[in-house]
Structure formats: C-alpha cells, structure tokens
Amino acid sequence: MAATATRITQFVVAKPCISASHQSSRSTVACFGNETKGSSWTKLRSSSFVPSTQTFSKTCHSNALKSQRHGIKAMAAAGDKQPLPGLPVDLRGKRAFIAGIADDNGYGWAIAKSLAAAGAEILVGTWVPALNIFETSLRRGKFDESRVLPDGSLMEITKVYPLDAVFDSPEDVPEDIKTNKRYAGSSNWTVKEVVECVKQDFGTIDILVHSLANGPEVSKPLLETSRYGYLAAISASSYSFVSLLRHFLPIINPGGATLSLTYIASERIIPGYGGGMSSAKAALESDTKVLAFEAGRKHNVRVNTISAGPLRSRAAKAIGFIDMMIDYSLENAPLQKELTADEVGNAAAFLASPLASAVTGAVVYVDNGLNAMGVGVDSPVFRDLDIPKAPKN
C-alpha cells in the first residue's frame, strides 16, 4: 500500500487567463479489483473538488498575481505513477474542463469528483450570474464536506472560469446582456474567450464535460412553446455542446474524451418536460453520433453522452415534478433503488478513461434500467400479475 503524505490545498483568488499552477501530481486512482493502491475505491459519495492551487478568474490578465491563500490540509496518497493491480480507472496526468457547475449538487459536480478521484486535474466553467456565489461558497468552505474524496483528501479545482455557453464570441453578446448587472465585473466569458484563456493558462486538456441545459419555457407543452423558447432551449442545451467542442477541439490532446448529459425524454414522451427541451436532448444525442465521427477522424477524440435518470438536484427541482419522476422510477425500473449522482459520475470516469478507448458515439444509459421498460408496471392494469419486487432492506 502506498504511503500517505500531507498535501496543502490552497484557494487562489485571482484574475483569469493567468497561468495557474499546472497539473498537480496525484496518485489517487479509482481501481476495480481486489485491491486499490493509492486510494480506497469503495464508493464515490456525491462530493466535489478543488486542486492544489485553485484560481477563481474573471479577467484575462498577464500581470503577477496578488492572491489571498487559505490553506486546507488534506491527506493524499503519495508516490510515482506505478502500475496498479486490478483494472484501474487511471486519469493521472489528465486535465478535465467541466462546463456547467454552479454548486455542489447535481451530476456535473459528481462527474468532476469522480474524475478527480481517478487522478484528473479539474477546471470548471461556471455560469456568470452564479459565479460570485459559487466562488464565495468554495472559499468559505461551504462545500468542504462534499469535496471529500474516497481517500479522505479534499477534491480540488485548479481554476474556475466565468462562462456563458450561449454566446460563442463577444460579437454575439447583445447589449442588454453586456449591461446586465449580473454580468458586471466579469469578462472573457464567451466560449471562444474561455478556450483562449484555458489555452493560455494550461495549453491543453484531455477531457471535456458538458453539464448544462436551460429551457426558459420548460413548463409549457410543446404546442404552447414559442419560437423563442424552443430555439433558446436548443441553443443552451444542445448547440452549446457543439460550440464547446468546436472551440476546445484544437487543444484537446489526441485520445481525449468528451461527454454530455442527456435524458430519456429525447426518445420517450415525458409529460411536463416541455418548452423544446425534449427536442434539445434529441438533437444532443444525434449530434453526439455525428461529432463522434468528425472529432474521431480529425483529432482522435471520443464523443459520448450519458442518459441519466432523475435526480433531486436544484436544477431538476425547478421543473416542478422531479419527486414524482423519482417515485415512478423506483416503482418501474428493473433496479428498485434511487439513482445517485455518484453512479453517473463513476460511469463518466469510465467513459473518460482508456478503459473506454473504443467507445464513441454512444448514448450510455445510467438510470437503473428504466429506459428498457415498455410499460409502467405500477399501473392498476397489472395488479393481477405477479410482478417481482426488490426485497426491502
């Protein structure tokens, strides 16, 4: 078993596009086998992350940083990158950019934690209006409990970038957004600018995760959805992935991996999931296949999407019927248990790893098998059938 050593985790409050400390040496590795060397991989609890030097950035600047550092001690396994027993999910030496994290709740956060537990360095793109709250919460330790990794260390974020993936370049930003006070104090947050900042700060990345969606009219049936609402859902929830991949692709190392998050509403009717969001998810899945071909042939980069089941995240609660969907899944899915964010995070870590080197263009269902069902077995229609149920613990 590798010896352990103390690592000092620091938050660096700084301006963007300044080279933050590059990849930190990590030996934490997720391992599927009888033994894990470097970390105990029992179960990834939905937590978070923040690396040895976390830089919260708002502007592209090249001057020396004057930063306030808050040291937090964390235990992490030490040692060089040695061959590991079992079948490891080993992402040491890899750098991931996760777009769409604004709190310590939800699939994006869980994916970031799983990638970090496997050894990856984490960069985050946060929606501009949520940036200050997110940075403040991290700095004040409000997310510390959910940042704990399986080896006991705290998940680290090397740098947080302001991001609004609806806009590709500064020329696309309308005047009302430019003058909106929620965007005041932030700059370089369009897709093109963020990628330029990441390139300046770190050179390249290996993993790109798209974990964002928005439908301003999601509560409206499709027949009542306006053209604006429909196109806004497509723009924020599906084209944003095309744009991110298009701009990041030149700095993604060959053999890299990209991931997005979709939902079964792309192919099944989910009443209440409206406003064009079902169409946006269908577009995202179709784009995944086309982009897998194009990115694979041109850059040797894989493209996959995870169709995740319902989760009680803050974003999902805004739709208004998430509890009902979770109850429905518990009654009808082959696996009668509530889905956790960690399970989606673990699947993402596998898809981002060399273990999935031949997997691309795939929609991977992580939903306790609900996608396989053709009927709801909790219907009174089936009351006389001997429907098997999972034993209660």
XYZ file of C-alpha atoms in Angstrom:
393
model
C 0.000 0.000 0.000
C 1.403 3.373 -0.939
C 2.476 5.638 1.860
C 0.424 8.731 2.529
C 1.646 12.299 2.605
C 0.103 15.605 3.533
C -0.899 17.950 0.711
C -1.771 21.602 1.249
C -4.834 22.660 -0.705
C -4.999 26.383 -1.443
C -7.635 28.639 -2.873
C -6.170 31.384 -5.041
C -8.435 34.321 -5.703
C -7.143 35.742 -8.968
C -7.930 37.139 -12.374
C -8.408 34.770 -15.343
C -6.048 33.820 -18.061
C -3.143 33.872 -15.651
C -1.181 30.679 -15.694
C -2.237 28.857 -12.598
C -0.065 26.117 -11.205
C -0.136 23.413 -13.771
C -1.011 19.837 -13.203
C -0.530 18.699 -9.650
C 0.992 15.312 -9.040
C -1.734 12.943 -7.914
C -1.707 9.241 -7.240
C -5.355 8.828 -6.359
C -6.724 6.197 -8.690
C -10.078 4.509 -8.972
C -9.486 0.786 -9.178
C -11.909 -2.008 -9.847
C -10.299 -5.108 -8.382
C -9.420 -6.824 -5.154
C -7.082 -4.052 -4.095
C -6.659 -0.359 -4.756
C -3.228 1.180 -4.466
C -3.343 4.932 -3.987
C -6.956 5.216 -2.837
C -9.638 3.028 -1.407
C -12.312 2.820 -4.072
C -15.351 1.757 -2.193
C -17.985 4.194 -3.348
C -17.763 7.726 -4.624
C -20.030 9.788 -2.453
C -21.511 12.773 -4.244
C -18.950 15.397 -3.411
C -16.710 17.817 -5.066
C -13.346 19.145 -5.733
C -10.755 21.883 -5.640
C -6.839 21.213 -6.655
C -3.639 22.362 -5.020
C -3.904 25.824 -6.464
C -7.419 26.933 -7.170
C -7.695 30.129 -9.156
C -11.016 31.858 -9.453
C -10.789 34.002 -12.554
C -12.802 36.752 -14.034
C -10.499 38.534 -16.472
C -7.669 37.713 -18.849
C -4.595 39.320 -17.353
C -0.884 38.661 -17.527
C 0.389 40.615 -14.542
C 1.679 38.949 -11.404
C -0.994 37.679 -9.067
C -1.659 39.122 -5.684
C -3.748 36.478 -4.058
C -5.125 35.574 -0.717
C -4.438 31.966 0.144
C -6.418 29.840 2.515
C -4.544 26.621 3.337
C -6.537 23.498 3.901
C -4.716 20.309 4.798
C -5.788 17.156 3.060
C -4.356 13.657 3.033
C -3.499 12.195 -0.340
C -1.590 9.134 -1.428
C 1.991 9.785 -2.437
C 4.252 8.059 -4.918
C 5.085 7.937 -8.566
C 2.777 6.733 -11.298
C 3.291 2.994 -10.883
C 1.404 0.099 -12.464
C -1.615 -0.791 -10.366
C -3.213 -4.132 -9.585
C -6.706 -4.897 -10.778
C -8.385 -2.875 -13.518
C -7.840 0.795 -12.688
C -9.685 3.866 -13.894
C -6.482 5.856 -14.048
C -6.721 9.505 -15.096
C -3.471 10.701 -13.521
C -1.818 13.255 -15.766
C -5.127 14.172 -17.408
C -6.843 17.553 -17.267
C -10.632 17.968 -17.469
C -12.799 21.003 -18.159
C -16.354 20.656 -16.827
C -18.828 23.242 -18.116
C -21.935 23.967 -16.101
C -21.118 23.570 -12.399
C -22.558 26.210 -10.093
C -22.991 24.344 -6.786
C -22.106 21.080 -5.049
C -25.298 19.382 -6.139
C -26.019 17.625 -9.404
C -24.395 15.441 -11.999
C -21.718 17.892 -13.130
C -20.334 18.115 -9.604
C -20.405 14.331 -9.176
C -18.649 13.816 -12.510
C -15.937 16.270 -11.513
C -15.436 14.433 -8.252
C -15.185 11.037 -9.933
C -12.667 12.349 -12.437
C -10.623 13.860 -9.608
C -10.805 10.636 -7.586
C -9.294 8.884 -10.604
C -6.452 11.417 -10.629
C -7.550 14.085 -13.131
C -6.958 17.798 -12.665
C -10.204 19.776 -12.657
C -11.075 23.042 -14.384
C -14.614 24.413 -14.174
C -16.736 26.772 -16.242
C -19.478 28.436 -14.183
C -22.424 30.452 -15.480
C -21.539 34.105 -14.999
C -24.534 35.155 -12.822
C -23.774 32.255 -10.441
C -20.019 32.804 -10.353
C -19.721 35.026 -7.270
C -21.904 32.790 -5.105
C -20.042 29.677 -6.257
C -16.616 31.195 -5.621
C -17.657 32.534 -2.236
C -19.089 29.198 -1.145
C -15.892 27.411 -2.141
C -13.677 29.978 -0.471
C -15.645 29.884 2.786
C -15.600 26.095 2.925
C -19.333 25.598 2.456
C -18.623 22.766 0.008
C -15.861 21.129 2.043
C -17.993 18.233 3.214
C -18.995 17.357 -0.326
C -15.418 17.781 -1.569
C -14.171 14.767 0.358
C -12.686 12.095 -1.914
C -12.579 8.362 -1.142
C -9.001 8.649 0.144
C -10.011 11.367 2.609
C -8.440 14.280 0.743
C -10.434 17.244 -0.487
C -11.387 17.448 -4.125
C -9.603 20.296 -5.796
C -10.488 22.719 -8.577
C -7.451 24.247 -10.194
C -9.358 27.138 -11.719
C -12.903 28.404 -12.164
C -13.716 30.311 -15.349
C -16.783 32.506 -15.909
C -18.748 31.025 -18.804
C -21.946 31.619 -20.717
C -22.024 28.916 -23.391
C -24.943 30.551 -25.201
C -22.512 33.047 -26.728
C -19.654 31.927 -28.970
C -17.747 35.227 -29.130
C -18.013 38.813 -27.802
C -19.659 39.905 -31.058
C -22.617 37.613 -30.276
C -23.429 39.231 -26.937
C -26.437 41.598 -27.112
C -26.314 44.965 -25.436
C -28.828 44.052 -22.728
C -26.542 41.245 -21.558
C -23.432 43.419 -21.717
C -25.096 45.976 -19.443
C -26.799 43.432 -17.175
C -25.550 43.932 -13.629
C -25.376 40.160 -13.111
C -22.527 40.148 -15.653
C -20.814 43.209 -14.205
C -17.226 42.626 -13.149
C -16.765 39.570 -15.349
C -15.158 39.382 -18.756
C -13.812 36.833 -21.225
C -16.766 34.530 -20.611
C -17.901 33.643 -24.137
C -16.933 30.180 -25.404
C -14.152 31.451 -27.633
C -12.646 33.609 -24.895
C -12.791 30.877 -22.257
C -10.991 28.436 -24.545
C -8.340 31.068 -25.273
C -7.855 31.575 -21.537
C -7.590 27.832 -20.874
C -5.047 27.535 -23.682
C -3.005 30.401 -22.268
C -3.183 29.022 -18.733
C -2.687 25.311 -19.354
C -2.013 24.677 -23.018
C -4.208 21.609 -23.467
C -6.922 19.497 -21.873
C -7.801 15.812 -22.161
C -11.457 15.672 -21.098
C -14.388 17.981 -21.874
C -17.682 17.609 -19.999
C -20.869 19.438 -20.988
C -23.199 19.593 -17.988
C -25.541 22.454 -18.733
C -29.032 22.949 -20.090
C -31.742 25.570 -19.973
C -35.241 25.895 -21.358
C -36.966 29.145 -20.438
C -40.360 27.635 -21.286
C -39.731 24.118 -19.991
C -43.031 24.058 -18.111
C -45.041 24.704 -21.299
C -46.339 21.889 -23.543
C -44.624 21.813 -26.917
C -47.770 23.097 -28.661
C -47.673 26.188 -26.445
C -43.924 26.799 -26.767
C -42.903 29.936 -28.603
C -40.262 30.000 -31.317
C -38.047 31.960 -28.950
C -38.452 29.413 -26.148
C -37.833 26.464 -28.458
C -34.709 27.927 -30.045
C -33.408 29.091 -26.669
C -33.659 25.524 -25.356
C -31.798 24.187 -28.393
C -29.131 26.880 -28.113
C -28.403 26.446 -24.406
C -28.881 22.694 -24.137
C -27.513 21.194 -27.361
C -25.740 23.672 -29.620
C -23.698 24.796 -26.629
C -22.025 21.383 -26.713
C -21.275 21.718 -30.431
C -19.747 25.127 -29.781
C -17.677 23.990 -26.812
C -16.316 21.007 -28.715
C -15.656 23.062 -31.832
C -13.584 25.608 -29.917
C -11.885 23.198 -27.490
C -11.039 20.525 -30.072
C -7.747 22.114 -31.205
C -6.431 21.961 -27.627
C -7.795 18.526 -26.679
C -4.959 16.027 -26.714
C -5.316 13.106 -29.170
C -7.012 10.207 -27.420
C -9.097 12.645 -25.372
C -12.737 12.194 -24.435
C -15.824 14.400 -24.339
C -19.093 13.816 -22.527
C -22.529 15.406 -22.296
C -25.686 14.644 -20.329
C -28.985 13.750 -21.947
C -32.377 12.434 -20.781
C -34.841 9.759 -21.848
C -37.290 12.492 -22.923
C -35.256 12.613 -26.128
C -36.949 9.385 -27.257
C -39.924 8.849 -24.934
C -42.817 11.119 -24.011
C -42.307 12.747 -20.603
C -45.329 14.997 -19.959
C -44.216 18.199 -18.247
C -40.750 18.187 -19.810
C -41.628 20.758 -22.427
C -40.510 24.042 -23.906
C -38.451 22.290 -26.558
C -36.242 20.517 -24.025
C -37.117 17.047 -25.335
C -36.171 18.258 -28.817
C -32.912 19.702 -27.472
C -31.969 16.367 -25.900
C -32.828 14.529 -29.122
C -30.577 16.951 -31.014
C -27.808 16.427 -28.477
C -27.926 12.650 -28.961
C -27.946 12.959 -32.746
C -25.062 15.423 -32.599
C -23.137 13.001 -30.382
C -23.037 10.459 -33.206
C -22.065 12.958 -35.903
C -19.460 14.640 -33.704
C -18.016 11.247 -32.742
C -17.289 10.642 -36.422
C -15.913 14.096 -37.155
C -13.870 14.519 -33.964
C -12.682 10.926 -34.132
C -11.446 11.143 -37.715
C -9.896 14.599 -37.441
C -8.498 14.600 -33.896
C -8.786 11.079 -32.427
C -11.186 12.378 -29.766
C -14.129 10.346 -28.476
C -17.653 11.772 -28.026
C -20.290 10.126 -25.825
C -23.358 11.146 -23.862
C -24.866 9.773 -20.657
C -28.637 9.438 -20.421
C -29.080 9.859 -16.696
C -32.154 9.064 -14.648
C -33.947 11.583 -12.410
C -32.013 13.226 -9.577
C -33.133 15.633 -6.849
C -30.756 18.363 -7.971
C -31.562 22.054 -7.631
C -31.906 22.387 -11.391
C -34.282 19.427 -11.634
C -36.416 20.729 -8.773
C -37.043 23.867 -10.801
C -39.031 21.793 -13.296
C -41.512 21.026 -10.546
C -42.195 17.285 -10.785
C -38.836 15.659 -10.087
C -40.083 13.878 -6.950
C -42.842 12.261 -8.981
C -40.344 11.085 -11.605
C -38.091 9.581 -8.937
C -41.054 7.756 -7.389
C -42.049 6.483 -10.832
C -38.533 5.181 -11.423
C -38.463 3.430 -8.061
C -41.691 1.605 -8.889
C -40.920 0.709 -12.502
C -37.176 0.422 -13.125
C -35.566 -3.036 -13.110
C -33.332 -1.868 -10.238
C -35.616 -0.577 -7.489
C -33.374 1.997 -5.867
C -32.928 5.718 -6.063
C -30.238 6.767 -8.526
C -27.310 8.658 -7.014
C -25.193 11.312 -8.666
C -22.122 9.220 -7.849
C -23.307 6.435 -10.135
C -23.423 8.838 -13.057
C -20.038 10.240 -12.023
C -18.500 6.769 -11.975
C -19.850 5.987 -15.441
C -18.380 9.259 -16.683
C -14.977 8.411 -15.217
C -15.019 5.100 -17.078
C -16.036 6.732 -20.368
C -13.278 9.326 -19.984
C -10.640 6.701 -19.237
C -8.512 4.496 -21.513
C -10.736 1.577 -20.477
C -13.354 3.021 -22.861
C -10.878 3.729 -25.664
C -13.122 2.009 -28.244
C -16.383 3.578 -27.045
C -17.575 6.610 -29.005
C -20.830 7.889 -30.471
C -22.736 6.113 -27.698
C -25.728 7.013 -25.575
C -24.960 5.288 -22.268
C -27.973 4.814 -20.004
C -27.360 5.259 -16.286
C -30.913 5.115 -14.978
C -31.358 1.811 -13.127
C -32.604 0.334 -16.418
C -35.738 2.469 -16.685
C -35.048 3.073 -20.387
C -35.637 -0.625 -21.085
C -39.227 -0.620 -19.842
C -42.111 -0.529 -22.287
C -44.852 -0.124 -19.675
C -45.219 1.163 -16.134
C -45.632 -1.979 -14.050
C -47.170 0.013 -11.209
C -50.279 0.517 -13.335
C -53.518 -0.992 -11.954
C -53.762 -2.843 -15.266
C -51.090 -5.220 -13.996
C -52.487 -5.698 -10.492
C -53.295 -9.360 -11.128
C -49.842 -10.171 -12.460
C -47.128 -11.491 -10.222
C -44.737 -8.601 -10.730
C -41.440 -9.237 -8.902
C -40.317 -6.586 -6.448
C -36.933 -5.931 -4.951
C -36.618 -7.153 -1.348
C -36.860 -4.360 1.182
C -33.823 -3.818 3.358
